Structures are given as structure tokens and as C-alpha cells.
JSON list of C-alpha atoms and ligand atoms in Angstrom, two decimals:
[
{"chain": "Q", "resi": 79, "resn": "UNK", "atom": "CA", "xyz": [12.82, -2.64, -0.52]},
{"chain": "Q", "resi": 80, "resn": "UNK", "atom": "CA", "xyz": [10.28, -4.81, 1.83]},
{"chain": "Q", "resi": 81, "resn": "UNK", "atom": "CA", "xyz": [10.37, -8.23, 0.50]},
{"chain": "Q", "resi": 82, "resn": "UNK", "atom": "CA", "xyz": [8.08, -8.60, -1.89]},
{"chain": "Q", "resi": 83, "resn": "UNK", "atom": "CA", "xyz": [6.24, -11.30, 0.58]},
{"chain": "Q", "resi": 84, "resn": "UNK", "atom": "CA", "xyz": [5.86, -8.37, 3.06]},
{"chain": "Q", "resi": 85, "resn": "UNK", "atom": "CA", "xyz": [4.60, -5.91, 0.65]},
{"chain": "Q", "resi": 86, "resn": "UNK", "atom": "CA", "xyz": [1.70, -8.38, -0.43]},
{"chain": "Q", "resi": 87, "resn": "UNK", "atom": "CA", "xyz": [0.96, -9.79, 2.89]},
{"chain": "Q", "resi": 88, "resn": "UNK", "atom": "CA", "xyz": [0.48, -6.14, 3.66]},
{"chain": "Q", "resi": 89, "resn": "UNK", "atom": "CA", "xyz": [-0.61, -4.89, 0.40]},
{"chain": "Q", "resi": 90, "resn": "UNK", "atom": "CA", "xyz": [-3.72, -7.53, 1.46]},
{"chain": "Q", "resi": 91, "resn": "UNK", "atom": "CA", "xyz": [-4.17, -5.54, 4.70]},
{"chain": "Q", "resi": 92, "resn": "UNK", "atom": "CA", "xyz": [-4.55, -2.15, 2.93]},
{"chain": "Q", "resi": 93, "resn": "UNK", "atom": "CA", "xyz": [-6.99, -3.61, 0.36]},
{"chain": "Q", "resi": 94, "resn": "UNK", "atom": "CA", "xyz": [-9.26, -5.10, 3.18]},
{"chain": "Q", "resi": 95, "resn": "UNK", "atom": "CA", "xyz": [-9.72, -1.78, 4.49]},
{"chain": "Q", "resi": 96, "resn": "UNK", "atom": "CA", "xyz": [-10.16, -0.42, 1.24]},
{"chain": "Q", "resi": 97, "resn": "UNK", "atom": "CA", "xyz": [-13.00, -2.56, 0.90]},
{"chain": "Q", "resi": 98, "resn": "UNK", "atom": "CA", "xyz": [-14.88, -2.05, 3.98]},
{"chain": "Q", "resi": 99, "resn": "UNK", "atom": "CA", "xyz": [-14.24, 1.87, 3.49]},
{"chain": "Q", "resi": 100, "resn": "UNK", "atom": "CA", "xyz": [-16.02, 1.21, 0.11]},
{"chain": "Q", "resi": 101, "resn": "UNK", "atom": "CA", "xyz": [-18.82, -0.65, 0.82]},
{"chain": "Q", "resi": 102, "resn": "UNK", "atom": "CA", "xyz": [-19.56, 1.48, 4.62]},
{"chain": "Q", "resi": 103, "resn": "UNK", "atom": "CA", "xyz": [-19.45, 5.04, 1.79]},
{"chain": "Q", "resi": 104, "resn": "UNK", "atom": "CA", "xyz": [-22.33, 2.87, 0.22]},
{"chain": "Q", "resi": 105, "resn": "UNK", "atom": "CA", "xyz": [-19.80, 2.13, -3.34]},
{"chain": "Q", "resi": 106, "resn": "UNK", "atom": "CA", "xyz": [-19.95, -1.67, -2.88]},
{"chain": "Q", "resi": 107, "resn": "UNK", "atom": "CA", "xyz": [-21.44, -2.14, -5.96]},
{"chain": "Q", "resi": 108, "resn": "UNK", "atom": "CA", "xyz": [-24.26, -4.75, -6.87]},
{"chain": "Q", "resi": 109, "resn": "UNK", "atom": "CA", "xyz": [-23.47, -7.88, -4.32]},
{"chain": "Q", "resi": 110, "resn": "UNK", "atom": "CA", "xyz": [-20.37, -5.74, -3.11]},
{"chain": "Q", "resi": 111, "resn": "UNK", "atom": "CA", "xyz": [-18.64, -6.60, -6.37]},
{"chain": "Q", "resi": 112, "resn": "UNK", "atom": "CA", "xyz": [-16.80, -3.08, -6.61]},
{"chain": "Q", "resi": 113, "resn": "UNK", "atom": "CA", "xyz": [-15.82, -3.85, -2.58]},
{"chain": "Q", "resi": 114, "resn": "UNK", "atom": "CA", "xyz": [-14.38, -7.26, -3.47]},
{"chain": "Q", "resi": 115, "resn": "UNK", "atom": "CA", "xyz": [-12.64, -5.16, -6.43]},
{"chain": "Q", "resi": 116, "resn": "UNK", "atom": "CA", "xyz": [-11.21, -2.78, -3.91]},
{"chain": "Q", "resi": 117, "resn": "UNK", "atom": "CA", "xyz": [-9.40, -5.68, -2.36]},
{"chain": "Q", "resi": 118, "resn": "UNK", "atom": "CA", "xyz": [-7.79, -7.14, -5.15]},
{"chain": "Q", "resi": 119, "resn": "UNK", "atom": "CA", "xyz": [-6.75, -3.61, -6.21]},
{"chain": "Q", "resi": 120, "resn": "UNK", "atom": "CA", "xyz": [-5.10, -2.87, -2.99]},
{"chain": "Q", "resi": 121, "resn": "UNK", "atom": "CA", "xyz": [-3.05, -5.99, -3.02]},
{"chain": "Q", "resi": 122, "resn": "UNK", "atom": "CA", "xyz": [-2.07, -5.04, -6.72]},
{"chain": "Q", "resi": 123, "resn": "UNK", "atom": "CA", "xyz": [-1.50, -2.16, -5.54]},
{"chain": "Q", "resi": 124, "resn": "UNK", "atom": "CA", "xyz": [0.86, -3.33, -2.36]},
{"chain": "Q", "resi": 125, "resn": "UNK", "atom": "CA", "xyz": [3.38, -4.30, -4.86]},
{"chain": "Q", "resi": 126, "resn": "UNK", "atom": "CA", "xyz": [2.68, -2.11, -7.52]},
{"chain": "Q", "resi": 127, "resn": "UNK", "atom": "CA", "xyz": [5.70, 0.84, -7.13]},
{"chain": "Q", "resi": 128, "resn": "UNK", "atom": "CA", "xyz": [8.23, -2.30, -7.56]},
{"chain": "Q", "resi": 129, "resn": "UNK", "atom": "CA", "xyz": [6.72, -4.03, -10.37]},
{"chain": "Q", "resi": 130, "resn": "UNK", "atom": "CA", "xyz": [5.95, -0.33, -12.29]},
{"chain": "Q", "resi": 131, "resn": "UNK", "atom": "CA", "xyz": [9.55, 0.20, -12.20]},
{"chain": "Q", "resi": 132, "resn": "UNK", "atom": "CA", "xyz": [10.32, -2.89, -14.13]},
{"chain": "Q", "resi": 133, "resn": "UNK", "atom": "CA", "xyz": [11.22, -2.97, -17.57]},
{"chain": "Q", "resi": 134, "resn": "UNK", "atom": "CA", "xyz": [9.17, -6.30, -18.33]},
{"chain": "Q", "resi": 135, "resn": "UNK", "atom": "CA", "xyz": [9.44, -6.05, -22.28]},
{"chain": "Q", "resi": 136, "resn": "UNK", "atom": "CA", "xyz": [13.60, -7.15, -21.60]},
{"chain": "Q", "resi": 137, "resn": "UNK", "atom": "CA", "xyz": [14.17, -10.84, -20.87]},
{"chain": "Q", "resi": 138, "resn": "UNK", "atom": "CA", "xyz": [15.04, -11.28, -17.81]},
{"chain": "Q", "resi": 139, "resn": "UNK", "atom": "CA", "xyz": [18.36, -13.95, -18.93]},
{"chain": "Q", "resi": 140, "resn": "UNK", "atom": "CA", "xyz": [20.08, -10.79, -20.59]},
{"chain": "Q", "resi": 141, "resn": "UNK", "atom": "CA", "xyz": [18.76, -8.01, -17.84]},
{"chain": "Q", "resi": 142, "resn": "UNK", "atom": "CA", "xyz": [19.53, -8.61, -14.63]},
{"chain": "Q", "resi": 143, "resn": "UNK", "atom": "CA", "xyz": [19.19, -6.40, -11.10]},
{"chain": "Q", "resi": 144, "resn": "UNK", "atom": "CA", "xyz": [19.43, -2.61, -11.88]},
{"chain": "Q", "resi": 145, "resn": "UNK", "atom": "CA", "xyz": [19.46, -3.25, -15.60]},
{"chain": "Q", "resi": 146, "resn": "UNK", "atom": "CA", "xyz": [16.08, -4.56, -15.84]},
{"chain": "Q", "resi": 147, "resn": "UNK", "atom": "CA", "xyz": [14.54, -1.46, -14.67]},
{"chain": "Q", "resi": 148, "resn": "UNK", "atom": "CA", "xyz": [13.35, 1.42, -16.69]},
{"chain": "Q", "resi": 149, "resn": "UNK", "atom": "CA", "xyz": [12.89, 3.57, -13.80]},
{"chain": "Q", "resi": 150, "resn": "UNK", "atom": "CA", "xyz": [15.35, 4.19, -11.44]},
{"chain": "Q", "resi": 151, "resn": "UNK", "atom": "CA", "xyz": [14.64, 2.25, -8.08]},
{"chain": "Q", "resi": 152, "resn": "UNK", "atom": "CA", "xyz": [12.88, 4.42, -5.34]},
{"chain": "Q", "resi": 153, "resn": "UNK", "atom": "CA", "xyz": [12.14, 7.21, -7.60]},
{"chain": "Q", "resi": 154, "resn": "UNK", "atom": "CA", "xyz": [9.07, 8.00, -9.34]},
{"chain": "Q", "resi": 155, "resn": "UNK", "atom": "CA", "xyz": [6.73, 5.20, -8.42]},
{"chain": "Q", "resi": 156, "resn": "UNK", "atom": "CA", "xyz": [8.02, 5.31, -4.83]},
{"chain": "Q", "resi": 157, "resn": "UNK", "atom": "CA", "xyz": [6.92, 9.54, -4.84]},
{"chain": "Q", "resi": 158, "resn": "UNK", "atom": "CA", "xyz": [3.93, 10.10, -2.53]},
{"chain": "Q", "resi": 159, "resn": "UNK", "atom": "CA", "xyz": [2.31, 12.98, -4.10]},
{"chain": "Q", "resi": 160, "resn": "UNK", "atom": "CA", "xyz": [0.88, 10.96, -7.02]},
{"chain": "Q", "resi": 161, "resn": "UNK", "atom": "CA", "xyz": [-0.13, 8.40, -4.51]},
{"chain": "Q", "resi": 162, "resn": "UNK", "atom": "CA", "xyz": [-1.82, 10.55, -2.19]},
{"chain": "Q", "resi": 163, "resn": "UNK", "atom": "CA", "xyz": [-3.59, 12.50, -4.94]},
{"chain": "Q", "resi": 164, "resn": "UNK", "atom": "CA", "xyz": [-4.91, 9.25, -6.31]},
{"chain": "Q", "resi": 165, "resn": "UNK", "atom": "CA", "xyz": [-6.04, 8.22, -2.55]},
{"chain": "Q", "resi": 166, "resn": "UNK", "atom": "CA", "xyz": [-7.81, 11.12, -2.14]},
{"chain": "Q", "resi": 167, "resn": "UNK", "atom": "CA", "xyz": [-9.59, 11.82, -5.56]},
{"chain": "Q", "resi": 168, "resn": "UNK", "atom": "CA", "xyz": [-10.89, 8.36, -5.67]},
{"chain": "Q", "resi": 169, "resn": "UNK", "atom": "CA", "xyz": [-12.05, 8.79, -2.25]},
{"chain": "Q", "resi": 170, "resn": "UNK", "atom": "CA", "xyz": [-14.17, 11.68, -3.10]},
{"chain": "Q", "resi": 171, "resn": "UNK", "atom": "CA", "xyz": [-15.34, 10.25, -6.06]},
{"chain": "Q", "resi": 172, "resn": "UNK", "atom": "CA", "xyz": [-16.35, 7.34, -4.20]},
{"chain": "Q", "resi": 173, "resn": "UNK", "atom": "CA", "xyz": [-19.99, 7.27, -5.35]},
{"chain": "Q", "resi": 174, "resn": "UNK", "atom": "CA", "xyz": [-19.72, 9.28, -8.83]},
{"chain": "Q", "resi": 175, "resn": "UNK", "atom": "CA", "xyz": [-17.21, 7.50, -10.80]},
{"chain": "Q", "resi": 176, "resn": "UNK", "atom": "CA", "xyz": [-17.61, 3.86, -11.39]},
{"chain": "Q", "resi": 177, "resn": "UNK", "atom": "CA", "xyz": [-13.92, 2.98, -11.23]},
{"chain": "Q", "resi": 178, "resn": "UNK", "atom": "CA", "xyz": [-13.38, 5.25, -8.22]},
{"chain": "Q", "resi": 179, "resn": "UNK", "atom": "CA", "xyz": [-13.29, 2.25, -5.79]},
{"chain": "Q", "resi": 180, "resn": "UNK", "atom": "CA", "xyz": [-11.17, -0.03, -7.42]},
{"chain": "Q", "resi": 181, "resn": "UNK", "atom": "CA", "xyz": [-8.19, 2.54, -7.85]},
{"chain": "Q", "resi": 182, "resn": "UNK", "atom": "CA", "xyz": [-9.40, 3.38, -4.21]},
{"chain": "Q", "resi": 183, "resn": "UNK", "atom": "CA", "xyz": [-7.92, 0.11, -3.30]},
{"chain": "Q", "resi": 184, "resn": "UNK", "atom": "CA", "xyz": [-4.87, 0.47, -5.82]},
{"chain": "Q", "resi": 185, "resn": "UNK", "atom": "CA", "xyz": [-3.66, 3.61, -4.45]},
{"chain": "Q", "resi": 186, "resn": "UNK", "atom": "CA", "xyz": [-4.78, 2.04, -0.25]},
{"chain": "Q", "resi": 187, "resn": "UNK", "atom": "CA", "xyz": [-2.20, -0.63, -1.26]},
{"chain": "Q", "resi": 188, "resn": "UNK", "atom": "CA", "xyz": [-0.04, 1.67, -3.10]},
{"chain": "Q", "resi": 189, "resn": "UNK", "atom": "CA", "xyz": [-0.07, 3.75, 0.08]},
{"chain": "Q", "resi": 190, "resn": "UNK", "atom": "CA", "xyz": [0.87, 0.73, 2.16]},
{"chain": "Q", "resi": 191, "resn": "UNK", "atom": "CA", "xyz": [3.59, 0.15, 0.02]},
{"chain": "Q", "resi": 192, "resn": "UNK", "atom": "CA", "xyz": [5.63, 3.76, 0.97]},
{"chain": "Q", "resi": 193, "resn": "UNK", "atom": "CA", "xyz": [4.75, 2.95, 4.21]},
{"chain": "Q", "resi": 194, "resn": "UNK", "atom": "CA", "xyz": [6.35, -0.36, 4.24]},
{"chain": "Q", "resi": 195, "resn": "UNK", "atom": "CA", "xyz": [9.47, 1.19, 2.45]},
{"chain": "Q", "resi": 196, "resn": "UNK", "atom": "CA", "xyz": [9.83, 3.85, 4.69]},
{"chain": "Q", "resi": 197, "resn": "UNK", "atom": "CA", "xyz": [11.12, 2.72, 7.54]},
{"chain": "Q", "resi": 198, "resn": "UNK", "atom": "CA", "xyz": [14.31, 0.71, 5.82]},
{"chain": "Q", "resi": 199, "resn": "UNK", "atom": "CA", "xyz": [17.71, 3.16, 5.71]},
{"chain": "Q", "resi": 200, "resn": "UNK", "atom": "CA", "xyz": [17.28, 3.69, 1.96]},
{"chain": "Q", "resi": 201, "resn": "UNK", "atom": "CA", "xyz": [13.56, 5.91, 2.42]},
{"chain": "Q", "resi": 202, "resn": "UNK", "atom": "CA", "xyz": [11.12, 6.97, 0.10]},
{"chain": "Q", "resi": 203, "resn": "UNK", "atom": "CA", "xyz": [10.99, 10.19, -1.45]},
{"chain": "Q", "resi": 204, "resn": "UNK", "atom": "CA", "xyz": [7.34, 11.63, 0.05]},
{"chain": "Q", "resi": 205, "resn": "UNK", "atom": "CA", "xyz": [8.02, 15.19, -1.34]},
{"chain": "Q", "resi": 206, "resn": "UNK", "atom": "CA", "xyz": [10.81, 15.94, -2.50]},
{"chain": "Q", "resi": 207, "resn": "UNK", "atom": "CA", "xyz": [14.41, 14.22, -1.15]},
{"chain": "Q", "resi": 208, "resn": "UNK", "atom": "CA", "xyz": [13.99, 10.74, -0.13]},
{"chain": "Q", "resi": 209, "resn": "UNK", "atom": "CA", "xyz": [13.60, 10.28, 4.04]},
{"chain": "Q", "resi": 210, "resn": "UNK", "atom": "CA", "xyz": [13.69, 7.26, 6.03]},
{"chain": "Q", "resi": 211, "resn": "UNK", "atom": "CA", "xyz": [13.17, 6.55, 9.68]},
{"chain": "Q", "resi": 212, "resn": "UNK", "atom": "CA", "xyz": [16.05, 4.16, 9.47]},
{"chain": "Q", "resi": 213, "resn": "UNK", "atom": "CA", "xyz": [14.74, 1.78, 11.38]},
{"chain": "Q", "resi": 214, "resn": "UNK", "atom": "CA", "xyz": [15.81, -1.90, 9.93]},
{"chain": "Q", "resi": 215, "resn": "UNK", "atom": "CA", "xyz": [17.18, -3.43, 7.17]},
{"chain": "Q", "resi": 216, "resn": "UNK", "atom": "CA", "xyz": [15.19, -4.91, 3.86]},
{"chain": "Q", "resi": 217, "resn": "UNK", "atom": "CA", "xyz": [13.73, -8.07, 4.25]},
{"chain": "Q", "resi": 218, "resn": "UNK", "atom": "CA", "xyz": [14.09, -8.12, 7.68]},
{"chain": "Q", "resi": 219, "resn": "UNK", "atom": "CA", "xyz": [11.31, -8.68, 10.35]},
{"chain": "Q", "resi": 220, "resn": "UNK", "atom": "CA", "xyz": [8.77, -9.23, 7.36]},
{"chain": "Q", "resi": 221, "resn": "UNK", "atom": "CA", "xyz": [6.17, -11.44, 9.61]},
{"chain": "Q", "resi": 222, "resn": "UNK", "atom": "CA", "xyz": [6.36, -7.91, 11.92]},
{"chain": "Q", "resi": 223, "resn": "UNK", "atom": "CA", "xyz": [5.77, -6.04, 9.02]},
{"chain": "Q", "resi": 224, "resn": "UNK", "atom": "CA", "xyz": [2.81, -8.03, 7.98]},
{"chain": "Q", "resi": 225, "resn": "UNK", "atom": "CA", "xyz": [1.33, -7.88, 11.60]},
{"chain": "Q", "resi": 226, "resn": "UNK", "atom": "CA", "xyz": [1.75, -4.30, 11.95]},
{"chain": "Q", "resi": 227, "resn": "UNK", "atom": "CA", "xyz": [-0.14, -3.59, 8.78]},
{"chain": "Q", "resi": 228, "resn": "UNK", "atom": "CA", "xyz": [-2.97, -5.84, 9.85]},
{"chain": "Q", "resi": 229, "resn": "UNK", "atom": "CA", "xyz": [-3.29, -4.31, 13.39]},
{"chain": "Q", "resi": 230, "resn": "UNK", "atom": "CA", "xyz": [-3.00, -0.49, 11.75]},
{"chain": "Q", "resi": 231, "resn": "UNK", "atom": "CA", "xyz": [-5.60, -1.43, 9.38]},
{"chain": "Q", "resi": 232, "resn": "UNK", "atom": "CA", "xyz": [-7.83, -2.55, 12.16]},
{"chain": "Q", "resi": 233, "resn": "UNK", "atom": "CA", "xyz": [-7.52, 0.08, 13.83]},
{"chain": "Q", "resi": 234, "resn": "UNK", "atom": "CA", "xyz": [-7.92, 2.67, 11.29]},
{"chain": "Q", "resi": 235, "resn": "UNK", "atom": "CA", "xyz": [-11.09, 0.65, 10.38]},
{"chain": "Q", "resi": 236, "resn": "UNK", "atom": "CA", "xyz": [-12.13, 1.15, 14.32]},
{"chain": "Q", "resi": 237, "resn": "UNK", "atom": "CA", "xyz": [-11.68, 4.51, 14.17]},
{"chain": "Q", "resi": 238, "resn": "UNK", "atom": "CA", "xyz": [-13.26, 5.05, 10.97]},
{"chain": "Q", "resi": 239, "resn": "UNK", "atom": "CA", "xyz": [-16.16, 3.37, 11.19]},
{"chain": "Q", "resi": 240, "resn": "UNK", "atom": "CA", "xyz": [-16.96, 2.73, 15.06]},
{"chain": "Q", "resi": 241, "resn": "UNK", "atom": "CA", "xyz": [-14.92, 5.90, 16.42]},
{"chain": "Q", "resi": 242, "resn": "UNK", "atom": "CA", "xyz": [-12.43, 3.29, 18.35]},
{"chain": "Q", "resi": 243, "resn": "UNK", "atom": "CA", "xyz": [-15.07, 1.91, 20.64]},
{"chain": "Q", "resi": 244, "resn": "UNK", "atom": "CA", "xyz": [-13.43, -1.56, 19.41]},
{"chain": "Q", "resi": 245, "resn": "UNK", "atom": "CA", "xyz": [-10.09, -0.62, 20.00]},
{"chain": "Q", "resi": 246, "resn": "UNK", "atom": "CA", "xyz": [-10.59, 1.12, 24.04]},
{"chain": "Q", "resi": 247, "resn": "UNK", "atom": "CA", "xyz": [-13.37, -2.66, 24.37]},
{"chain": "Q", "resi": 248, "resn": "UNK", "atom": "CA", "xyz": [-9.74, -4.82, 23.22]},
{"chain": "Q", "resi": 249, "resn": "UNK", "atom": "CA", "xyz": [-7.67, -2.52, 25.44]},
{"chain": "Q", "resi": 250, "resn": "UNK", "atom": "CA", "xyz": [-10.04, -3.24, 28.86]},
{"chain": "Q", "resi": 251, "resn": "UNK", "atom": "CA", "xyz": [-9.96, -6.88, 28.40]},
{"chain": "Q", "resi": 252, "resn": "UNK", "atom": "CA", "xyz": [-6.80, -6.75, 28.15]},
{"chain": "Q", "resi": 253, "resn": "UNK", "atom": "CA", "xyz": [-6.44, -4.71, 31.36]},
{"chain": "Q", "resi": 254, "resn": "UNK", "atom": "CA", "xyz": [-8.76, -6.50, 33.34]},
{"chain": "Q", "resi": 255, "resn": "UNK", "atom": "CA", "xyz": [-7.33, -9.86, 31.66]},
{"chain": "Q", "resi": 256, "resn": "UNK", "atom": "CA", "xyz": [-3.32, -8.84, 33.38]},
{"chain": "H", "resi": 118, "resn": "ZN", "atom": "ZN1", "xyz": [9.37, -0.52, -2.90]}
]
């Protein structure tokens, strides 16, 4: 897995864009309470397929490592169907269930989460059989991973809600900047 450090750091990313997708689809809530929800749902959510896998109920002295977990690491919690579902159906429910934006936010994070997983040689199982893009180790290059998920976020907010006019403004100055 991502260290757990990266997975919040961008599990914090995902539920910042969770919350301004909420509040621009006009679900903030009364003073944006169900926004600020969002947030703390997505970084809840950022960590959430590691901690759901735990067996918390068995002390941790006599459990350690693989034996502490009631669900097989990588496996169901780590499956992207469920996720995506739940991404989508509270997206669409946006503005007629009152709970749609906070597990909007859970499932953003949750979403970041087999992201963040995905590219480290053990994978995540999207469909079916578990794929990775093999492209480092766990734990390693976490501050990249963090920075990444910022700057994607960003941008998928630019493109979202201001059709990347941000993103091609950033890119001139820094043309005309070199
Ligand atoms: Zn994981």
C-alpha cells in the first residue's frame, strides 16, 4: 500500500474537490455545512479501503500484520466497482438525498485511494484480476504522491468548473515566464 501519510495527504486532496463539486451542484447545505462534510468524508474516505479491512475488535498485542485483518489485503475494499457505483449514485443524487454529499466525498477519497494504490507492483483489482502500472514501490515518493493528487485535483476542478481556462492562464505564464 501508499503509506498511510500519502493516502491522507491525498485523501485531503480528493475531499477538497469533493467539496467544491458539492457546493458549485448547489448541495452545500445551510452555511456550506454538507460541503465542509464532503471534505472530511473524502479524507475518511482516502484511507478508508485499509482501515475497512482491519479486524479492529482483535487486540492488536496478539494480532499482528496479516492476522489482524478480516479481509484479505487488496481485495474487496480495494475493488473499484463498488467505489465507482457509490461515486456516481451520490453524484446524481446530489440534490435529492440529504446524505448524498457526504458519501460523495467518502467514495472522492475512496476513489483517490485505488488511484494511489495503483501504480505500486502489487495493483488493485478495478474489475476483476488485480492490475498495476508497476511503477514504484510502497511508501516510496509519498511527498510526489501527495503533490500529484493536489495538482490532479486542481485541475479536474479547472476543468469542471471553469472548462480549463485556469489551467491554459498557468500554462502561458509559464511560457512567457521561460
Ligand atoms: Zn490500500
Amino acid at each position: 500500500m501508499a503509506s498511510k501519510k500519502a493516502h491522507r495527504g491525498s485523501g485531503i486532496a480528493a475531499g477538497a474537490l469533493a467539496a467544491i463539486i458539492v457546493a458549485n451542484a448547489g448541495a452545500g447545505g445551510p452555511y456550506y455545512v454538507l460541503a465542509l462534510l464532503a471534505a472530511l468524508a473524502g479524507r475518511w474516505g482516502g484511507t478508508a479501503p485499509d482501515w475497512m479491512e482491519i479486524a479492529w475488535w482483535r487486540s492488536k498485542k496478539k494480532y499482528r500484520g496479516a492476522a489482524r485483518l478480516w479481509i484479505k489485503h487488496r481485495t474487496v475494499t480495494h475493488w473499484g466497482i463498488p467505489w465507482v457505483t457509490l461515486l456516481i449514485y451520490s453524484y446524481v443524487s446530489l440534490n435529492s438525498v440529504w446524505w448524498a454529499p457526504v458519501a460523495f466525498g467518502f467514495a472522492c477519497g475512496g476513489m483517490m485511494h485505488l488511484l494511489t494504490d495503483w501504480p505500486n507492483p502489487m495493483g488493485v483489482p478495478w474489475i476483476w484480476r488485480r492490475h498495476s502500472l508497476s511503477m514504484w514501490r510502497s511508501g516510496r515518493l509519498e511527498s510526489m504522491v501527495i503533490v500529484l493528487s493536489w495538482l490532479g485535483c486542481g485541475l479536474f476542478a479547472d476543468l469542471f468548473l471553469a472548462h480549463g481556462a485556469n489551467t491554459v492562464r498557468l500554462f502561458e505564464f509559464v511560457a512567457a515566464s521561460v
